[in-house]
Coordinates of C-alpha atoms in Angstrom, one line a residue:
M1 CA 109.3 135.9 55.7
K2 CA 106.1 134.9 57.1
Q3 CA 106.1 131.9 55.1
V4 CA 109.3 130.9 56.5
L5 CA 108.5 131.4 59.8
I6 CA 105.2 129.4 59.6
I7 CA 107.2 126.4 58.5
N8 CA 110.0 126.7 61.0
T9 CA 107.0 126.9 63.2
Q10 CA 105.9 123.4 62.5
T11 CA 108.8 121.9 62.2
T12 CA 109.3 122.7 66.2
T13 CA 106.4 121.4 66.9
E14 CA 107.0 117.9 65.1
K15 CA 110.3 118.2 67.1
N16 CA 108.6 118.4 70.3
A17 CA 105.8 115.7 69.1
D18 CA 108.8 113.4 68.4
R19 CA 110.2 113.9 71.9
N20 CA 107.2 113.0 73.4
T21 CA 105.3 110.8 71.2
S22 CA 106.9 107.6 72.9
F23 CA 106.0 108.2 76.6
L24 CA 102.5 108.9 75.5
K25 CA 102.3 105.9 73.0
G26 CA 103.2 104.1 76.2
T27 CA 100.4 106.0 78.1
L28 CA 97.6 104.7 75.6
I29 CA 98.7 101.4 75.7
L30 CA 99.0 101.4 79.7
T31 CA 95.9 103.0 80.0
V32 CA 94.1 100.6 77.9
A33 CA 95.8 97.5 79.7
G34 CA 95.0 99.2 83.4
I35 CA 91.0 99.6 82.3
V36 CA 90.8 95.9 80.8
V37 CA 92.4 94.4 84.4
K38 CA 90.0 96.4 86.2
V39 CA 86.9 95.2 84.6
I40 CA 88.4 91.4 84.5
G41 CA 89.0 92.0 88.1
S42 CA 85.5 93.5 89.3
L43 CA 83.9 90.4 87.2
N44 CA 86.0 88.3 88.7
W45 CA 85.1 89.4 92.4
I46 CA 81.4 88.5 91.5
F47 CA 82.1 85.0 90.6
V48 CA 84.5 84.0 93.1
S49 CA 82.4 85.7 95.6
R50 CA 79.0 83.8 94.4
V51 CA 82.3 80.3 95.2
L52 CA 83.6 81.2 98.0
G53 CA 81.0 83.3 99.7
G54 CA 81.8 85.4 102.7
E55 CA 83.7 83.5 104.8
G56 CA 85.9 81.9 102.0
I57 CA 86.3 85.6 100.6
G58 CA 87.6 86.3 104.6
L59 CA 90.3 83.9 104.2
Y60 CA 91.7 84.7 101.3
Q61 CA 91.8 88.2 102.3
M62 CA 93.9 87.0 105.9
A63 CA 96.4 85.6 103.3
F64 CA 96.6 88.2 100.4
P65 CA 98.5 91.1 102.8
I66 CA 100.9 88.6 103.5
Y67 CA 101.6 88.2 99.7
F68 CA 101.5 91.5 99.3
L69 CA 103.8 92.3 101.9
A70 CA 106.4 90.2 100.6
F71 CA 105.7 91.0 97.0
N72 CA 106.3 94.6 98.1
I73 CA 109.7 94.0 100.0
S74 CA 111.1 92.0 96.5
T75 CA 110.0 94.0 93.6
A76 CA 108.9 97.7 94.9
G77 CA 110.8 100.2 93.3
V78 CA 112.9 97.8 91.1
P79 CA 111.1 98.0 88.1
I80 CA 111.3 101.7 88.2
A81 CA 115.2 101.8 89.1
I82 CA 116.0 99.0 86.3
S83 CA 114.4 101.6 83.7
I84 CA 115.8 104.3 84.9
I85 CA 119.3 102.8 84.7
T86 CA 118.7 100.7 81.2
A87 CA 117.6 104.1 79.7
E88 CA 120.6 105.7 80.8
H89 CA 122.6 103.1 78.8
I90 CA 120.4 103.2 75.8
A91 CA 120.7 107.0 75.6
L92 CA 124.6 106.4 75.2
K93 CA 124.3 103.9 72.7
D94 CA 125.8 101.7 75.2
I95 CA 123.6 98.6 74.2
W96 CA 126.2 96.0 75.8
G97 CA 125.8 97.8 78.8
A98 CA 121.8 98.1 78.8
K99 CA 122.0 94.2 78.1
R100 CA 124.5 93.6 81.4
I101 CA 122.1 95.8 83.6
F102 CA 119.5 93.1 82.8
H103 CA 121.2 90.1 83.2
I104 CA 122.3 91.6 86.8
S105 CA 119.4 92.6 88.0
M106 CA 117.7 89.4 86.8
T107 CA 120.0 87.3 88.9
F108 CA 119.7 89.8 91.8
M109 CA 115.7 89.2 91.8
F110 CA 116.2 85.4 90.7
F111 CA 117.7 84.9 94.3
T112 CA 115.8 87.4 96.2
G113 CA 112.5 86.2 94.8
I114 CA 113.7 82.5 96.2
L115 CA 114.1 83.9 99.5
C116 CA 110.9 85.6 100.1
S117 CA 109.1 82.9 98.5
L118 CA 110.9 80.3 101.3
L119 CA 109.9 82.8 104.3
T120 CA 106.5 83.3 102.9
Y121 CA 106.0 79.2 102.9
F122 CA 107.5 78.2 106.2
G123 CA 106.9 81.5 107.9
A124 CA 103.1 80.4 107.3
Q125 CA 102.6 78.3 110.6
W126 CA 104.5 81.2 112.9
L127 CA 102.0 83.8 111.4
I128 CA 99.4 81.6 112.7
D129 CA 100.9 80.6 115.7
W130 CA 101.6 84.0 116.8
Q131 CA 98.1 85.0 116.1
F132 CA 98.9 87.6 113.0
I133 CA 96.6 85.5 111.0
R134 CA 93.6 84.7 113.8
D135 CA 92.1 81.9 111.7
P136 CA 94.1 78.6 111.1
R137 CA 92.5 77.9 108.3
A138 CA 94.2 80.6 106.1
Y139 CA 97.5 78.7 106.4
Y140 CA 96.5 76.9 103.0
A141 CA 95.9 79.8 101.3
V142 CA 99.0 81.7 102.4
V143 CA 101.4 78.7 101.2
A144 CA 99.3 78.5 97.8
L145 CA 100.8 82.1 97.4
A146 CA 104.3 81.5 98.4
P147 CA 105.7 80.2 94.9
A148 CA 103.9 83.1 93.1
I149 CA 106.3 85.7 94.8
F150 CA 109.1 84.4 92.9
F151 CA 107.6 84.5 89.5
V152 CA 106.2 88.0 90.2
T153 CA 109.7 89.1 91.3
I154 CA 111.0 87.8 88.0
L155 CA 107.9 89.3 86.3
A156 CA 108.7 92.7 87.6
S157 CA 112.2 92.8 86.8
S158 CA 111.5 91.9 83.2
R159 CA 109.2 94.6 83.0
G160 CA 111.5 97.6 84.3
Y161 CA 114.2 96.5 81.5
L162 CA 111.2 96.6 78.8
Q163 CA 110.1 99.6 80.0
G164 CA 113.9 101.1 80.1
W165 CA 113.6 100.7 76.1
Q166 CA 110.3 102.6 76.4
R167 CA 108.4 99.7 75.2
M168 CA 105.0 99.6 77.2
T169 CA 103.3 97.2 75.0
P170 CA 104.7 94.2 76.8
T171 CA 103.9 95.7 80.0
G172 CA 100.1 96.1 79.0
V173 CA 100.0 93.0 76.8
S174 CA 101.2 91.0 79.9
Q175 CA 98.7 92.6 82.5
I176 CA 96.2 91.3 80.9
V177 CA 97.3 88.0 80.3
E178 CA 98.3 87.4 83.8
Q179 CA 94.8 88.8 84.8
I180 CA 92.8 86.4 82.6
F181 CA 94.9 83.4 83.8
R182 CA 94.6 84.6 87.3
V183 CA 90.9 84.7 86.9
I184 CA 90.6 81.5 85.4
T185 CA 92.0 79.9 87.7
M186 CA 91.0 81.3 91.1
I187 CA 87.6 80.7 89.7
L188 CA 88.4 76.9 88.5
F189 CA 90.4 75.8 91.7
A190 CA 88.0 77.4 94.3
Q191 CA 85.1 75.0 92.6
M192 CA 87.2 72.0 92.2
L193 CA 88.4 72.5 95.9
L194 CA 85.4 73.6 97.7
P195 CA 84.1 69.7 98.0
Y196 CA 87.1 69.3 100.2
G197 CA 86.7 72.8 102.4
L198 CA 86.3 76.2 102.5
E199 CA 90.0 76.8 103.3
F200 CA 91.1 74.4 100.6
A201 CA 88.8 76.5 98.3
A202 CA 90.3 79.6 99.3
A203 CA 93.6 77.9 98.7
G204 CA 92.5 77.2 95.2
A205 CA 91.9 80.8 94.6
S206 CA 95.0 81.9 96.0
L207 CA 96.8 79.5 93.0
G208 CA 95.5 82.4 91.0
A209 CA 98.7 84.4 91.5
L210 CA 100.8 81.9 90.6
A211 CA 98.9 81.1 87.2
G212 CA 98.5 84.7 86.0
A213 CA 102.4 85.6 87.0
V214 CA 103.8 82.3 84.9
A215 CA 101.2 83.3 82.3
G216 CA 102.7 87.3 82.0
L217 CA 106.4 85.6 82.3
L218 CA 106.1 83.7 79.1
V219 CA 104.1 86.7 77.1
L220 CA 107.5 88.8 78.4
V221 CA 109.4 85.8 77.1
Y222 CA 108.5 86.4 73.5
F223 CA 108.9 90.3 74.1
H224 CA 112.7 89.8 74.9
W225 CA 113.0 87.7 72.0
Q226 CA 111.3 90.2 69.9
L227 CA 113.5 93.0 71.5
N228 CA 116.5 91.0 71.0
K229 CA 115.9 90.3 67.3
D230 CA 115.3 94.5 67.0
I231 CA 118.9 94.8 68.8
D232 CA 120.1 92.5 66.1
K233 CA 119.0 94.6 63.3
M234 CA 120.0 98.1 64.9
Y235 CA 123.2 97.3 66.3
G236 CA 124.5 93.9 64.9
G237 CA 124.8 90.6 66.6
H238 CA 128.1 90.8 68.0
L239 CA 127.9 93.6 71.0
A240 CA 130.8 95.2 73.1
P241 CA 131.3 97.4 75.4
L242 CA 132.0 101.0 74.3
P243 CA 135.7 101.1 74.3
D244 CA 135.5 105.0 75.9
K245 CA 133.1 104.1 78.7
K246 CA 134.6 102.6 82.1
Q247 CA 131.6 99.9 82.9
E248 CA 130.5 99.8 86.4
T249 CA 131.2 97.2 88.6
V250 CA 128.8 95.1 89.4
F251 CA 128.9 96.0 93.2
N252 CA 128.2 99.8 92.4
I253 CA 125.3 98.5 89.6
M254 CA 123.2 96.9 92.8
K255 CA 124.3 100.0 94.9
R256 CA 122.6 102.0 92.1
I257 CA 119.7 99.7 92.2
F258 CA 119.1 99.8 96.0
K259 CA 119.5 103.4 96.0
L260 CA 116.9 104.3 93.3
S261 CA 114.5 101.6 94.5
L262 CA 114.5 101.9 98.4
P263 CA 113.0 105.5 97.9
V264 CA 110.1 104.1 95.5
S265 CA 109.6 101.2 97.8
A266 CA 109.3 103.5 100.8
T267 CA 107.0 105.8 99.0
S268 CA 104.9 102.7 98.1
I269 CA 105.2 101.6 101.6
M270 CA 103.6 105.0 102.7
L271 CA 100.4 104.1 101.7
P272 CA 99.4 101.3 103.6
I273 CA 101.0 103.2 106.1
V274 CA 99.1 105.9 105.9
A275 CA 95.8 103.9 105.2
N276 CA 96.2 102.1 108.7
L277 CA 96.5 105.7 110.2
D278 CA 92.9 106.8 108.7
L279 CA 92.1 103.2 110.2
M280 CA 93.1 104.3 113.6
I281 CA 92.1 108.0 113.6
V282 CA 89.0 108.7 111.4
P283 CA 86.8 106.3 113.0
Q284 CA 87.7 107.5 116.5
R285 CA 87.5 111.1 115.5
L286 CA 84.1 110.5 113.8
E287 CA 83.0 109.2 117.4
A288 CA 84.0 112.3 119.4
A289 CA 82.0 114.5 116.3
G290 CA 78.9 112.6 118.2
Y291 CA 78.8 109.6 115.7
S292 CA 78.0 106.1 117.1
V293 CA 80.3 103.4 116.5
N294 CA 77.7 102.0 113.5
E295 CA 77.7 105.3 112.2
A296 CA 81.3 106.0 112.0
T297 CA 82.1 102.6 110.3
E298 CA 79.5 103.4 107.7
L299 CA 81.0 107.1 106.9
F300 CA 84.5 105.4 106.9
G301 CA 83.2 102.7 104.2
Y302 CA 82.0 105.6 102.2
L303 CA 85.5 107.6 102.0
T304 CA 87.8 104.4 102.0
G305 CA 85.7 102.2 100.0
M306 CA 83.5 104.3 97.7
A307 CA 85.2 107.9 97.1
V308 CA 88.9 107.1 97.5
P309 CA 88.4 104.1 94.2
L310 CA 86.3 107.0 92.3
V311 CA 89.5 109.2 92.5
N312 CA 91.8 106.3 91.5
L313 CA 89.8 104.9 88.8
A314 CA 89.7 109.0 87.4
T315 CA 92.9 109.3 87.4
I316 CA 93.8 106.0 85.9
L317 CA 95.6 107.4 82.8
T318 CA 97.7 110.1 84.8
A319 CA 99.1 106.9 86.6
A320 CA 100.0 105.4 83.0
L321 CA 101.6 108.3 82.2
A322 CA 103.7 108.6 84.7
V323 CA 105.2 105.0 84.3
S324 CA 105.4 105.9 80.7
I325 CA 107.5 109.4 81.4
V326 CA 110.0 108.0 84.0
P327 CA 112.3 106.2 81.3
A328 CA 112.0 109.1 78.9
I329 CA 113.1 111.2 81.2
S330 CA 115.9 109.5 82.8
K331 CA 116.9 109.3 78.7
A332 CA 116.7 113.2 78.2
R333 CA 119.1 114.0 81.8
T334 CA 121.8 111.2 80.6
L335 CA 121.9 113.1 77.2
K336 CA 122.2 116.3 79.5
D337 CA 119.0 117.2 76.8
H338 CA 117.6 119.9 79.7
D339 CA 115.1 121.1 77.1
S340 CA 113.5 117.6 76.3
C341 CA 113.2 117.0 80.4
F342 CA 111.4 120.6 80.6
N343 CA 109.0 120.2 77.5
Q344 CA 108.1 116.5 78.2
T345 CA 107.5 117.4 81.8
A346 CA 105.4 120.5 80.6
A347 CA 103.2 118.4 78.2
A348 CA 102.9 115.8 80.8
I349 CA 101.2 118.5 83.1
R350 CA 98.9 119.7 80.8
I351 CA 98.1 116.5 79.4
A352 CA 97.4 115.8 83.1
N353 CA 95.2 118.5 83.6
F354 CA 93.1 118.5 80.4
I355 CA 92.2 114.8 81.7
C356 CA 91.7 115.7 85.4
F357 CA 89.9 119.1 85.3
P358 CA 86.9 117.2 83.6
A359 CA 87.0 114.3 85.9
F360 CA 86.9 116.8 89.0
V361 CA 83.9 118.6 87.2
I362 CA 82.4 115.5 86.8
V363 CA 82.5 114.1 90.3
L364 CA 82.1 117.4 92.1
V365 CA 78.6 118.4 90.2
L366 CA 77.1 114.5 90.1
A367 CA 78.8 113.4 93.8
V368 CA 75.1 112.1 94.9
P369 CA 73.7 110.9 91.5
I370 CA 77.3 108.7 91.0
A371 CA 77.4 107.5 94.4
S372 CA 73.6 106.3 93.9
L373 CA 74.1 104.9 90.7
I374 CA 77.6 102.9 91.4
Y375 CA 77.2 101.7 95.1
N376 CA 73.4 102.7 95.4
A377 CA 74.9 104.8 98.6
P378 CA 73.5 108.1 97.9
G379 CA 74.9 108.8 101.6
A380 CA 78.2 108.6 100.1
G381 CA 77.9 112.0 98.3
P382 CA 79.6 114.4 100.7
A383 CA 82.9 112.2 100.8
V384 CA 82.7 111.9 97.1
W385 CA 81.9 115.9 96.8
V386 CA 84.8 116.6 98.9
S387 CA 87.1 113.7 97.3
A388 CA 86.9 115.4 93.5
F389 CA 89.3 118.1 94.7
S390 CA 91.9 115.5 95.0
I391 CA 91.4 114.2 91.5
I392 CA 93.3 117.2 90.5
L393 CA 96.2 117.3 93.1
L394 CA 96.4 113.4 93.0
G395 CA 97.0 113.9 89.1
L396 CA 99.7 116.5 89.6
H397 CA 101.2 114.7 92.2
Q398 CA 101.8 111.6 90.0
I399 CA 103.6 113.1 87.1
T400 CA 105.6 115.3 89.4
T401 CA 106.8 112.4 91.4
A402 CA 107.6 110.3 88.2
V403 CA 109.7 113.0 86.9
L404 CA 111.5 113.6 89.7
Q405 CA 112.2 109.7 89.9
G406 CA 113.4 110.1 86.1
L407 CA 115.9 113.0 86.9
G408 CA 117.2 110.8 89.5
H409 CA 115.8 112.2 92.7
P410 CA 113.8 109.5 93.8
T411 CA 114.2 110.5 97.3
V412 CA 112.5 113.9 97.3
P413 CA 108.9 112.7 96.4
M414 CA 109.4 110.3 99.5
V415 CA 110.5 112.9 101.7
N416 CA 107.9 115.1 100.7
M417 CA 105.1 112.0 101.4
I418 CA 106.2 111.7 104.5
I419 CA 106.2 115.6 105.3
A420 CA 102.5 115.5 103.7
A421 CA 101.2 112.1 105.7
V422 CA 102.4 114.3 108.9
A423 CA 100.0 116.8 107.7
K424 CA 97.2 114.7 107.1
V425 CA 97.4 113.0 110.7
I426 CA 97.1 116.5 112.4
L427 CA 94.1 117.5 110.0
N428 CA 92.5 114.0 110.3
W429 CA 92.5 114.6 114.0
V430 CA 91.2 118.0 113.8
L431 CA 88.6 118.4 111.1
T432 CA 87.1 114.6 111.5
A433 CA 86.0 115.5 115.1
Q434 CA 84.4 118.7 114.0
P435 CA 80.5 117.8 114.1
S436 CA 80.0 120.0 111.1
L437 CA 82.4 118.5 108.7
G438 CA 82.7 114.6 110.3
I439 CA 83.9 112.3 107.2
M440 CA 83.9 115.1 105.2
G441 CA 86.7 116.3 107.1
A442 CA 88.8 113.2 106.4
A443 CA 88.1 113.6 103.0
W444 CA 89.8 117.3 103.2
A445 CA 92.8 116.1 105.0
T446 CA 93.2 113.3 102.1
A447 CA 92.6 116.2 99.6
A448 CA 95.5 118.3 101.7
D449 CA 97.9 115.0 101.7
I450 CA 98.1 114.8 98.3
G451 CA 98.0 118.4 97.2
I452 CA 101.4 119.5 99.6
A453 CA 103.2 116.5 98.3
A454 CA 102.5 118.0 95.0
V455 CA 103.2 121.3 96.0
I456 CA 106.3 120.3 97.4
N457 CA 107.5 118.3 94.2
L458 CA 106.5 121.0 91.9
Y459 CA 109.3 123.7 94.1
F460 CA 111.9 121.0 93.5
L461 CA 110.9 120.6 89.8
H462 CA 111.7 124.3 89.5
R463 CA 114.8 123.9 91.4
Y464 CA 116.3 121.2 89.2
I465 CA 115.0 122.1 85.4
G466 CA 113.5 125.7 85.8
Y467 CA 109.8 124.1 85.6
K468 CA 107.0 126.7 86.8
M469 CA 103.3 125.6 86.7
E470 CA 101.9 127.4 83.3
M471 CA 99.0 129.8 85.1
K472 CA 97.6 130.7 81.6
Q473 CA 97.1 127.5 80.5
I474 CA 95.9 126.5 83.5
M475 CA 93.3 129.6 83.7
K476 CA 92.1 128.0 80.4
N477 CA 91.0 124.8 81.8
M478 CA 89.6 126.5 84.5
I479 CA 87.3 128.6 82.1
A480 CA 86.3 125.4 80.1
A481 CA 86.0 123.5 83.6
A482 CA 83.7 125.9 85.0
V483 CA 81.2 125.8 81.7
M484 CA 81.4 122.6 81.9
A485 CA 80.2 122.3 85.9
F486 CA 77.1 124.9 84.8
V487 CA 76.5 122.6 81.2
L488 CA 76.6 119.8 83.6
Y489 CA 74.1 120.7 86.3
F490 CA 71.5 121.9 84.1
S491 CA 71.8 119.1 81.5
Y492 CA 71.6 116.3 84.2
Y493 CA 68.0 117.8 85.7
V494 CA 67.0 118.7 82.3
I495 CA 67.2 114.9 81.5
L496 CA 66.1 113.7 84.5
L497 CA 62.8 115.5 84.4
S498 CA 62.2 114.3 80.8
D499 CA 63.5 110.5 81.6
G500 CA 63.1 110.0 85.0
S501 CA 66.3 107.6 85.5
N502 CA 69.4 108.8 87.0
A503 CA 71.6 106.3 84.9
V504 CA 70.4 107.8 81.8
A505 CA 70.7 111.8 83.3
T506 CA 74.0 110.8 84.9
F507 CA 75.5 109.6 81.4
G508 CA 73.8 111.7 79.3
S509 CA 74.9 114.6 81.5
V510 CA 78.3 113.2 81.1
A511 CA 78.6 113.2 77.4
V512 CA 77.2 116.9 76.9
G513 CA 79.3 118.2 79.8
A514 CA 82.4 117.0 78.0
A515 CA 81.4 118.1 74.8
A516 CA 81.3 121.3 76.2
Y517 CA 84.5 121.4 78.2
I518 CA 86.3 120.8 74.6
V519 CA 84.8 123.4 72.7
I520 CA 85.2 125.8 75.3
L521 CA 88.8 125.0 75.7
I522 CA 88.9 125.4 71.9
L523 CA 87.4 128.8 71.8
V524 CA 90.0 130.0 74.6
K525 CA 92.8 128.2 72.6
G526 CA 93.3 126.0 75.5
M527 CA 94.3 123.2 73.3
M528 CA 98.0 123.6 71.9
E529 CA 98.9 121.6 68.6
E530 CA 102.2 120.1 70.1
D531 CA 100.2 118.4 72.6
M532 CA 97.7 117.2 70.2
A533 CA 100.6 115.8 67.6
V534 CA 101.4 113.6 70.3
I535 CA 98.1 111.7 71.1
P536 CA 98.3 108.6 69.5
V537 CA 95.7 107.7 66.6
V538 CA 93.2 110.7 66.9
G539 CA 96.1 113.5 67.4
K540 CA 96.6 114.1 63.9
I541 CA 93.1 113.4 62.8
A542 CA 92.2 116.3 65.4
I543 CA 94.7 118.4 64.3
R544 CA 93.4 118.4 60.7
A545 CA 89.6 118.9 61.6
L546 CA 90.9 122.0 64.2
R547 CA 92.8 123.2 61.3
K548 CA 90.1 123.3 58.9
I549 CA 87.5 125.4 61.2
G550 CA 90.4 127.8 62.2
V551 CA 91.9 126.7 65.1
F552 CA 95.2 125.7 64.3
K553 CA 96.8 127.8 61.4
E554 CA 97.1 126.0 58.0
I555 CA 100.7 124.9 56.7
S556 CA 101.8 126.3 53.6
Q557 CA 102.0 124.1 50.8
E558 CA 104.4 126.3 48.8
Q559 CA 108.1 125.9 49.3

């Protein structure tokens, strides 16, 4: 009987692994792509800044927010909406319906993209005449960005459809290709047009968005061709509507896309709105705390330009996990597979905690060394230290938001973000003006903003699928993180005293601390086999190694 129980346990683990493996493979692909894109982008700014200088970069940056706004209006939320609806049709084996969704959405996005491109092109002079753009030389950069909006719109729609099939490789590859072509074009055309004037050089840099979008779209054409080949193999070349399923009208499909995408778009727009509220409130309240205008500006830069990017970097994997899980949850919901919805949610949050807890400890303990190493600004240490708490909360918020979107409730996280933003404004106003807190008060307000939204999201997850945070598992993460913090702190100073280099001490202590975190997590049985099983490439290797040392039970070979 004991032997049978062991075999059944393994079968359950394998079943859970099969359910979760698709979105975790997608997470790995999107994470790698995100890191590569960020590295290329960082190198790009070094070269472009050398070509254009501060003034030329300023002209480019005056035009880019207009492009970003038009891009968000035309695309924000649409890829997620398309991926959700596509995943629903695939779950029901309605492949004809899934392809119909793609054709309808692409037609709609085609005209939306053209409209936004034309409005940007013909509205460029109006923006200057009405002083929305202060420097008239930025006109050429705005005009150069206008056609890119059309191609990026088509690109976003195409990615959404492929993500609905839980194919994340096309998105990852196209993002890398898009960034490479964007960078090459920016540097090349900025350099070529510089002799004609700085305004033309900035316009040349703006052409990078167009080149990148076209290149990314061409990559997706190949992946669509590959998908169609796979569909022909799996379902045959002649697809037809399901005989027992009533097909939605074009109007209803468009209505659903709007219904799903508008809350997601509103959620995306909340980020720049909150950033602008910070710009209005934080420097003013720092002055009220007794800082000069220059000091307030510097402290504001420490938070928004140094601490917040570190938080975003630490959660790059959970951001990719959030994108991957939306179609997986949508598929399970369509099939009314409550267990799959619950298990995939639980697995995603466990993995997010596994990643975010050590990242939180690293930033918390090494706040000043990291600020000195990366930014050469030890004064940013206090803002970085407080912002470390945002890492765990942001990872949780990203996953819970994605799950709610996949469950067909995109309005819920939007409303939660509005509630959290109101709380942040109040806390910013009160805490930042405290002389004992200053910029740390603004950092605490940011952490509270994310945390409030995440907690309310969790309430709705419990309401919809009965999910509760696994407190026993979180306690194990916390124990491992506490030991890691202790090891990290002492190993940093030991290495620093022996070597004298902040860089060596930082990287060395991080390596030692990460090893301690994994060891302690193994000892307290905080690593679950079903989570390890779905980690691409290294998961199975790690399970075999952990079985040999007795962490996981060996599977009996007898039948």
